PDB file of C-alpha atoms and ligand atoms in Angstrom:
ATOM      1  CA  UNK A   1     -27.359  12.279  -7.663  1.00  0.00           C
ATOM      2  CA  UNK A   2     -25.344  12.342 -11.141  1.00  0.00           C
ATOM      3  CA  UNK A   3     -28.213  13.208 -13.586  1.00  0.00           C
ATOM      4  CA  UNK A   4     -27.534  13.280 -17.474  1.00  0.00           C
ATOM      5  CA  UNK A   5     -24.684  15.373 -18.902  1.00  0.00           C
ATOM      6  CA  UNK A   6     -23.345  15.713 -15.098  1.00  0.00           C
ATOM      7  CA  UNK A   7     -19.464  14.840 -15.829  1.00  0.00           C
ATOM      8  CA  UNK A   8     -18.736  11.752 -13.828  1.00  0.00           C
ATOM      9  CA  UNK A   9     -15.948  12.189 -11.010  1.00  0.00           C
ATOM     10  CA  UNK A  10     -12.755  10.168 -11.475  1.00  0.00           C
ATOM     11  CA  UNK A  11     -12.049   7.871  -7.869  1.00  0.00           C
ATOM     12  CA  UNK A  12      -8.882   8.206  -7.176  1.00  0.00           C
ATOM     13  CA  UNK A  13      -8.026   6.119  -4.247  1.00  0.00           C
ATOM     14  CA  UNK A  14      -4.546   6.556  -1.875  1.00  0.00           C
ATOM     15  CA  UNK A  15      -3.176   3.009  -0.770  1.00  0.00           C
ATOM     16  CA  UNK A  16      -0.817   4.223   1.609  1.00  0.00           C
ATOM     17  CA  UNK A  17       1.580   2.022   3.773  1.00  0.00           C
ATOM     18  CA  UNK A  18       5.317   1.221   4.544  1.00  0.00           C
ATOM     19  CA  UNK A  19       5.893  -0.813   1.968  1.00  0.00           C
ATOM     20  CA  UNK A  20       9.153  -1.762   3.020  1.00  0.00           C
ATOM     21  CA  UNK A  21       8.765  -4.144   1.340  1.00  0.00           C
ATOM     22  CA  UNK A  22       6.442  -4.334  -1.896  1.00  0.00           C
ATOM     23  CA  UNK A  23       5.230  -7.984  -1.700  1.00  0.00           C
ATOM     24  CA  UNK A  24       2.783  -9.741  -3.851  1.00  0.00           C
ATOM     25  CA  UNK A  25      -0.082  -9.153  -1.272  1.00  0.00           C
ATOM     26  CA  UNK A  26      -0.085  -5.411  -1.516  1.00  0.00           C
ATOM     27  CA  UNK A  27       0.145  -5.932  -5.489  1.00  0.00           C
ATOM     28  CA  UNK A  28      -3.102  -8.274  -5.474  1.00  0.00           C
ATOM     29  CA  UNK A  29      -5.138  -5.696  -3.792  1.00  0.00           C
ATOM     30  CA  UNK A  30      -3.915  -2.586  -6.349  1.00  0.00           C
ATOM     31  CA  UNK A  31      -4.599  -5.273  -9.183  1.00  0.00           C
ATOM     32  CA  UNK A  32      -8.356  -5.477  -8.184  1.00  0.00           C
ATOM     33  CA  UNK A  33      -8.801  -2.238  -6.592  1.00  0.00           C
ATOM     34  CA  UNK A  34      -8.331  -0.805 -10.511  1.00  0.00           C
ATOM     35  CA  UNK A  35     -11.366  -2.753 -11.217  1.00  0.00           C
ATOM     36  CA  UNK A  36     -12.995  -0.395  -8.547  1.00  0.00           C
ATOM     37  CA  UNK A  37     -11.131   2.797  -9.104  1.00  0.00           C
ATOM     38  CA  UNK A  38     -10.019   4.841 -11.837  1.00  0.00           C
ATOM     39  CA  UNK A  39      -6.447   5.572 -10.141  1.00  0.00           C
ATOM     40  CA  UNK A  40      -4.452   4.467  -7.646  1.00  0.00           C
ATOM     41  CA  UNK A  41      -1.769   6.307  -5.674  1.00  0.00           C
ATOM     42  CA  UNK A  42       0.170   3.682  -3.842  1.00  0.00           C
ATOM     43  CA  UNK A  43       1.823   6.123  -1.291  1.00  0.00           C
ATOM     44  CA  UNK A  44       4.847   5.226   1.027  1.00  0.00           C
ATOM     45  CA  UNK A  45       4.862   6.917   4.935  1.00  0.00           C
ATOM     46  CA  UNK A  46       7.897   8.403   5.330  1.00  0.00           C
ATOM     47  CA  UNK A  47       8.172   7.316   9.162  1.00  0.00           C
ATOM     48  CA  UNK A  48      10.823   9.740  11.151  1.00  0.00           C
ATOM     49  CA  UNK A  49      10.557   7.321  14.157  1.00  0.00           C
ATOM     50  CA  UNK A  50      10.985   4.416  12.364  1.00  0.00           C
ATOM     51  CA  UNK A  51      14.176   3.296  10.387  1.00  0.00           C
ATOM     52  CA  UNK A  52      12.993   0.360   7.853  1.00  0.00           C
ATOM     53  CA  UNK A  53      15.111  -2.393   5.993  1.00  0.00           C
ATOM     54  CA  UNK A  54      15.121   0.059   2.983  1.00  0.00           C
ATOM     55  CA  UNK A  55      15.061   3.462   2.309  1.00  0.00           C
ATOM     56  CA  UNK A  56      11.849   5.892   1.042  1.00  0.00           C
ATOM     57  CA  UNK A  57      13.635   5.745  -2.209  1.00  0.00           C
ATOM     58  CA  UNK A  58      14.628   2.498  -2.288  1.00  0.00           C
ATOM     59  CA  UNK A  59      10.664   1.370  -1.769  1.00  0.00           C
ATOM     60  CA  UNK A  60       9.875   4.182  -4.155  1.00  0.00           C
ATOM     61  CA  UNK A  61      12.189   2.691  -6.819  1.00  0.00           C
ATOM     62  CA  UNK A  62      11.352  -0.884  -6.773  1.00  0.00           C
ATOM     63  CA  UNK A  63       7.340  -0.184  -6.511  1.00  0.00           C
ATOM     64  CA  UNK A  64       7.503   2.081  -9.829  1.00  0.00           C
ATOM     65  CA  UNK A  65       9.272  -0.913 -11.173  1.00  0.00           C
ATOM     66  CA  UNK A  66       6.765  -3.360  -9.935  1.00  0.00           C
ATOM     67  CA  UNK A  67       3.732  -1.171 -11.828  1.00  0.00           C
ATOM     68  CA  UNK A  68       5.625   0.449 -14.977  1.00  0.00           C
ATOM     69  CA  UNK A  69       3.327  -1.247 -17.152  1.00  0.00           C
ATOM     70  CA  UNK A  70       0.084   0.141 -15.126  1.00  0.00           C
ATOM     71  CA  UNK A  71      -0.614   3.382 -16.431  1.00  0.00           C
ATOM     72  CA  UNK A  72      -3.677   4.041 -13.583  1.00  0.00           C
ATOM     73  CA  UNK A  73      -1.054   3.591 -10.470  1.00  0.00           C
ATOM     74  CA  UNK A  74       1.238   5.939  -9.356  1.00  0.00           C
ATOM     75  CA  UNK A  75       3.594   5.519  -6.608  1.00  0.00           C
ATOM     76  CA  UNK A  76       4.469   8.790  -4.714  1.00  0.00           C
ATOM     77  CA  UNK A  77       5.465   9.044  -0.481  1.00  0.00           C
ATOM     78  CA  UNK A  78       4.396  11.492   1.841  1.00  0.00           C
ATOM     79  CA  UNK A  79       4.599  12.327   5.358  1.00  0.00           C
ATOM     80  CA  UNK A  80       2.720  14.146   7.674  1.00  0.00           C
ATOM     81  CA  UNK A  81      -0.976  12.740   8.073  1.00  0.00           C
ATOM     82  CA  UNK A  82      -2.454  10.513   5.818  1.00  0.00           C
ATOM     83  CA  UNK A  83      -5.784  12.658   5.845  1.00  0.00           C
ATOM     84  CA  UNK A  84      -4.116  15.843   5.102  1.00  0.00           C
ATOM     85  CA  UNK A  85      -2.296  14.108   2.995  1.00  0.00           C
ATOM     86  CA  UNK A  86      -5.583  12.493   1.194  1.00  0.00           C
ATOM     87  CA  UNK A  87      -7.133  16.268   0.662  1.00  0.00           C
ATOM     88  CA  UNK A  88      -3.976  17.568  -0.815  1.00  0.00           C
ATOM     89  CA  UNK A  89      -4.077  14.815  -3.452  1.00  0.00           C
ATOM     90  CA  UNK A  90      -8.117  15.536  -3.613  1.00  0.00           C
ATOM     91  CA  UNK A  91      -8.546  11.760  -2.774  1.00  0.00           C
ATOM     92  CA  UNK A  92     -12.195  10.107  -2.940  1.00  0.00           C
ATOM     93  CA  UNK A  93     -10.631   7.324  -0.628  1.00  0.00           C
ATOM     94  CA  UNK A  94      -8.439   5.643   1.862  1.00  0.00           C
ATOM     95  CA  UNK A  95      -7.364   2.415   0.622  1.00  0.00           C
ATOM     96  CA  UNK A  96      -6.407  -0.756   3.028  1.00  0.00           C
ATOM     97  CA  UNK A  97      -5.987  -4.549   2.972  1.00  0.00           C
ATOM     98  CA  UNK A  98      -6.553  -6.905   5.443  1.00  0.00           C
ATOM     99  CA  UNK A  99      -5.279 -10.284   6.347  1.00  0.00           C
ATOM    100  CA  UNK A 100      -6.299 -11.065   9.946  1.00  0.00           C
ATOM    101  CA  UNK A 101      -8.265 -10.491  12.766  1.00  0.00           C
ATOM    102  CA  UNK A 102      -4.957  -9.009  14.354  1.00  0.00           C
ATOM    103  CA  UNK A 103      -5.199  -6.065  11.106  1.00  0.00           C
ATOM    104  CA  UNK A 104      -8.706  -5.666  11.858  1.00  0.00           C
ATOM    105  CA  UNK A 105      -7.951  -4.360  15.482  1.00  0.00           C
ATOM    106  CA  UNK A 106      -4.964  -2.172  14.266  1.00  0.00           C
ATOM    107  CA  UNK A 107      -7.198  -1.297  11.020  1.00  0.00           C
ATOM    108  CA  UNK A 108      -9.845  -0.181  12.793  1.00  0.00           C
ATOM    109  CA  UNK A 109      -8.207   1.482  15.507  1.00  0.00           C
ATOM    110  CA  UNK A 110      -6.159   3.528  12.215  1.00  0.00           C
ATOM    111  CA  UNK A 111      -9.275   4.157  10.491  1.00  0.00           C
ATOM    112  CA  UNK A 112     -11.182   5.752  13.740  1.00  0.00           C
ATOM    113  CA  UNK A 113      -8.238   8.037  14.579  1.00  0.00           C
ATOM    114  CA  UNK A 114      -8.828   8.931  11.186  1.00  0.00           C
ATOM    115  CA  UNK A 115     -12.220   9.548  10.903  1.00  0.00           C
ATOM    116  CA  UNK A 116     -11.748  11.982  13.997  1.00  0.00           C
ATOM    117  CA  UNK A 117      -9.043  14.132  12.336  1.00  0.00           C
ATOM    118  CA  UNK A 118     -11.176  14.473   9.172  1.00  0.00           C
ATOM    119  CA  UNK A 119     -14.895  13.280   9.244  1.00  0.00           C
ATOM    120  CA  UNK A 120     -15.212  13.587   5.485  1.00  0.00           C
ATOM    121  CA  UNK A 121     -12.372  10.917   5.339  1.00  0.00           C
ATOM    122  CA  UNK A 122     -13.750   7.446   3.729  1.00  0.00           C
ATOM    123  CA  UNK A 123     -12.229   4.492   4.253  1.00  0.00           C
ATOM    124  CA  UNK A 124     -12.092   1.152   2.089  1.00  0.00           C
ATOM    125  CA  UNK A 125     -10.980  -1.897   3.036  1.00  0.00           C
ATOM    126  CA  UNK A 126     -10.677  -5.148   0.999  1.00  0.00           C
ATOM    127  CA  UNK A 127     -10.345  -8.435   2.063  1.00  0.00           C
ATOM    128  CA  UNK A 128      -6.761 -10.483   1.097  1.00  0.00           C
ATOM    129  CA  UNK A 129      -6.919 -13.421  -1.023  1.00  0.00           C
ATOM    130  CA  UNK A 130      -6.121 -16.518   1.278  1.00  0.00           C
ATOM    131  CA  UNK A 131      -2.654 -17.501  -0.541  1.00  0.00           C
ATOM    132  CA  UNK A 132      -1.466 -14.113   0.346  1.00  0.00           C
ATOM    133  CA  UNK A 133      -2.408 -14.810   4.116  1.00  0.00           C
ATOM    134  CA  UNK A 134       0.760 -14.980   5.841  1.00  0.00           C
ATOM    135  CA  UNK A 135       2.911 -12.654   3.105  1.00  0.00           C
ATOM    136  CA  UNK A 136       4.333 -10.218   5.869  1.00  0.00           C
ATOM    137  CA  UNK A 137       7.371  -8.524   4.774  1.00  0.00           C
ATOM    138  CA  UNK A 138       8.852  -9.269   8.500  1.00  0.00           C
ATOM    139  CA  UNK A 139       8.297 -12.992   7.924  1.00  0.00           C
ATOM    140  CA  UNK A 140       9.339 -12.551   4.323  1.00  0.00           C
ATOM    141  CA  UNK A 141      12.683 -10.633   5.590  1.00  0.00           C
ATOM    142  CA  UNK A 142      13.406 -13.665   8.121  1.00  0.00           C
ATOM    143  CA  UNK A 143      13.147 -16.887   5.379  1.00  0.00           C
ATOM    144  CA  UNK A 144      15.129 -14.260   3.003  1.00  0.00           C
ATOM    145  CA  UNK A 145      18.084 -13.791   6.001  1.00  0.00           C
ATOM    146  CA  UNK A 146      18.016 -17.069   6.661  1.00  0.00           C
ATOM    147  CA  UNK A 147      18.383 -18.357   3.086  1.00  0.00           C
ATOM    148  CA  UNK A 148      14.747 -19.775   2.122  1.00  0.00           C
ATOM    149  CA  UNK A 149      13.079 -18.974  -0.948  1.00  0.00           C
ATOM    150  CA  UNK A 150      10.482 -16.347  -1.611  1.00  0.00           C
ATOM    151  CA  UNK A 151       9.876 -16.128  -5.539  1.00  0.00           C
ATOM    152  CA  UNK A 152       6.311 -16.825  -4.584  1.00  0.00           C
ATOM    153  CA  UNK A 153       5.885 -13.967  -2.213  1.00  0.00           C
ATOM    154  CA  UNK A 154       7.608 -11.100  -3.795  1.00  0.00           C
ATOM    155  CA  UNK A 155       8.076  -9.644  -7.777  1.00  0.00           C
ATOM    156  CA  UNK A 156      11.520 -10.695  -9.014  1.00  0.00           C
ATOM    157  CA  UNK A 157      13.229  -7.061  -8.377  1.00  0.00           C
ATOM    158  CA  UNK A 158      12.325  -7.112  -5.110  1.00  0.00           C
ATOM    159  CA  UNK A 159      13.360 -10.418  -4.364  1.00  0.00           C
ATOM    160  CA  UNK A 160      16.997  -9.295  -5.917  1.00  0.00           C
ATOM    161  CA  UNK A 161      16.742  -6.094  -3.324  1.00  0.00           C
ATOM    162  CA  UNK A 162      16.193  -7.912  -0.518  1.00  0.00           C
ATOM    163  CA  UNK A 163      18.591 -10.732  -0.699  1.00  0.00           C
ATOM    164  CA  UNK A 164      21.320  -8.368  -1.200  1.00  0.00           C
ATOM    165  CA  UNK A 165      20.463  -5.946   1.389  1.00  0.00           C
ATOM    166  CA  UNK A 166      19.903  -8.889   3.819  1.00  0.00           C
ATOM    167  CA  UNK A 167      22.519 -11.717   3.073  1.00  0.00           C
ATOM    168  CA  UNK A 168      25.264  -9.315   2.606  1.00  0.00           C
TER     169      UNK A 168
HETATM  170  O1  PNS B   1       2.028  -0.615   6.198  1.00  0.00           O
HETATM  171  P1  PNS B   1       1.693  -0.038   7.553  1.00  0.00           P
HETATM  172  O2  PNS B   1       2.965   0.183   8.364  1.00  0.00           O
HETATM  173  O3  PNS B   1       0.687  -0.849   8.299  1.00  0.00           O
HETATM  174  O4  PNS B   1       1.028   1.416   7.248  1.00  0.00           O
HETATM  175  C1  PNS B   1       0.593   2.250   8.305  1.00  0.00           C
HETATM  176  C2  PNS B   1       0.260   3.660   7.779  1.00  0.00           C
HETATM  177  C3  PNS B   1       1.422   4.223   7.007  1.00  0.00           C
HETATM  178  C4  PNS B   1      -0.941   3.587   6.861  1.00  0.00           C
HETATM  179  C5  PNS B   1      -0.079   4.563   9.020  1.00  0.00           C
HETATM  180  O5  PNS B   1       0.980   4.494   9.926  1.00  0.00           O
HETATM  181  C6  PNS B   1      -0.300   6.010   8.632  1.00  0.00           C
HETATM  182  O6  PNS B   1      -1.360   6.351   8.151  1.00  0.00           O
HETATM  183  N1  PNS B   1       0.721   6.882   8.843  1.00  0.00           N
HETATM  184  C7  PNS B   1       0.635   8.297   8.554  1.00  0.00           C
HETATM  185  C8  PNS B   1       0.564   9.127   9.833  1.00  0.00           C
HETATM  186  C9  PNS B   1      -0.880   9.277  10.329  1.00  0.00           C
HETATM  187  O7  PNS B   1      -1.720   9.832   9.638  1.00  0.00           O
HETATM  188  N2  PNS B   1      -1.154   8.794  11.558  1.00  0.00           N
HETATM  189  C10 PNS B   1      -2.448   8.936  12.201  1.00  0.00           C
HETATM  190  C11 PNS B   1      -3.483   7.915  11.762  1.00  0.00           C
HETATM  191  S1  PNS B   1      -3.102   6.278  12.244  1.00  0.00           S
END
């Protein structure tokens, strides 16, 4: 265990996900996971199966706007696996919120699938604050298309993003 003079070990932490895209739920659980960790690398999956509302770059863009001012997050994407990608970025963690009892299953499932492809993997998962609940960026895409407002559930750049990629 860390005795005197030992150098203590900076956590860095990977919150990886598809972001696509940043809402205010993902940006409450960076905002008190820096009270845990030293650093954050909020990570997009670059998905070749999967063709989102907006582009790697696109995410990429608007989540370095959403944390400019945070000088202990840094948003990056990778693809591949997330464990290989969590040793090549000499990661302490895995990083993962959870709303429901329907994330727990697919949380779980994730997090054992990763555990067997790298055993040294850890995994942390924290709990989302209730008025973030039922912020899903598919039910946040639908009120957008379909006119409603959702200042409440995303940062004003996004907001801007998604109304014109949707409504136009
Ligand atoms: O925001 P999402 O879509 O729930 O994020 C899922 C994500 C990106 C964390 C997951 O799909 C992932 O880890 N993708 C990388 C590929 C991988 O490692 N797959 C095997 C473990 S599930």
């Amino acid at each position: 265990m860390g005795g005197e003079g030992k150098k203590k070990k900076k956590n860095l932490v990977i919150y990886p996900g598809s972001f696509d895209p940043i809402t205010y739920g993902h940006v409450n659980i960076v905002d008190r996971a820096l009270n845990i960790f030293d650093k954050i690398i909020v990570s997009v999956a670059i998905n070749t199966t999967k063709s989102g509302t907006f582009t790697i770059e696109e995410r990429v863009d608007m989540m370095q706007e959403v944390f400019k001012d945070e000088p202990d997050v840094e948003v990056d994407s990778f693809s591949g696996l997330l464990v290989d990608y969590v040793r090549e970025r000499r990661a302490q963690a895995i990083l993962r919120g959870i709303r429901t009892v329907t994330d727990f299953d697919y949380e779980f499932q994730m997090a054992l699938a990763n555990k067997s492809l790298d055993p040294d993997v850890e995994q942390v998962f924290m709990m989302t604050e209730g008025k973030y609940l039922y912020h899903s960026s598919s039910i946040i895409k639908e009120i957008v298309s379909l006119g409603g407002s959702v200042g409440e559930m995303l940062p004003p750049i996004v907001e801007k993003r998604l109304g014109e990629k949707l409504r136009t």
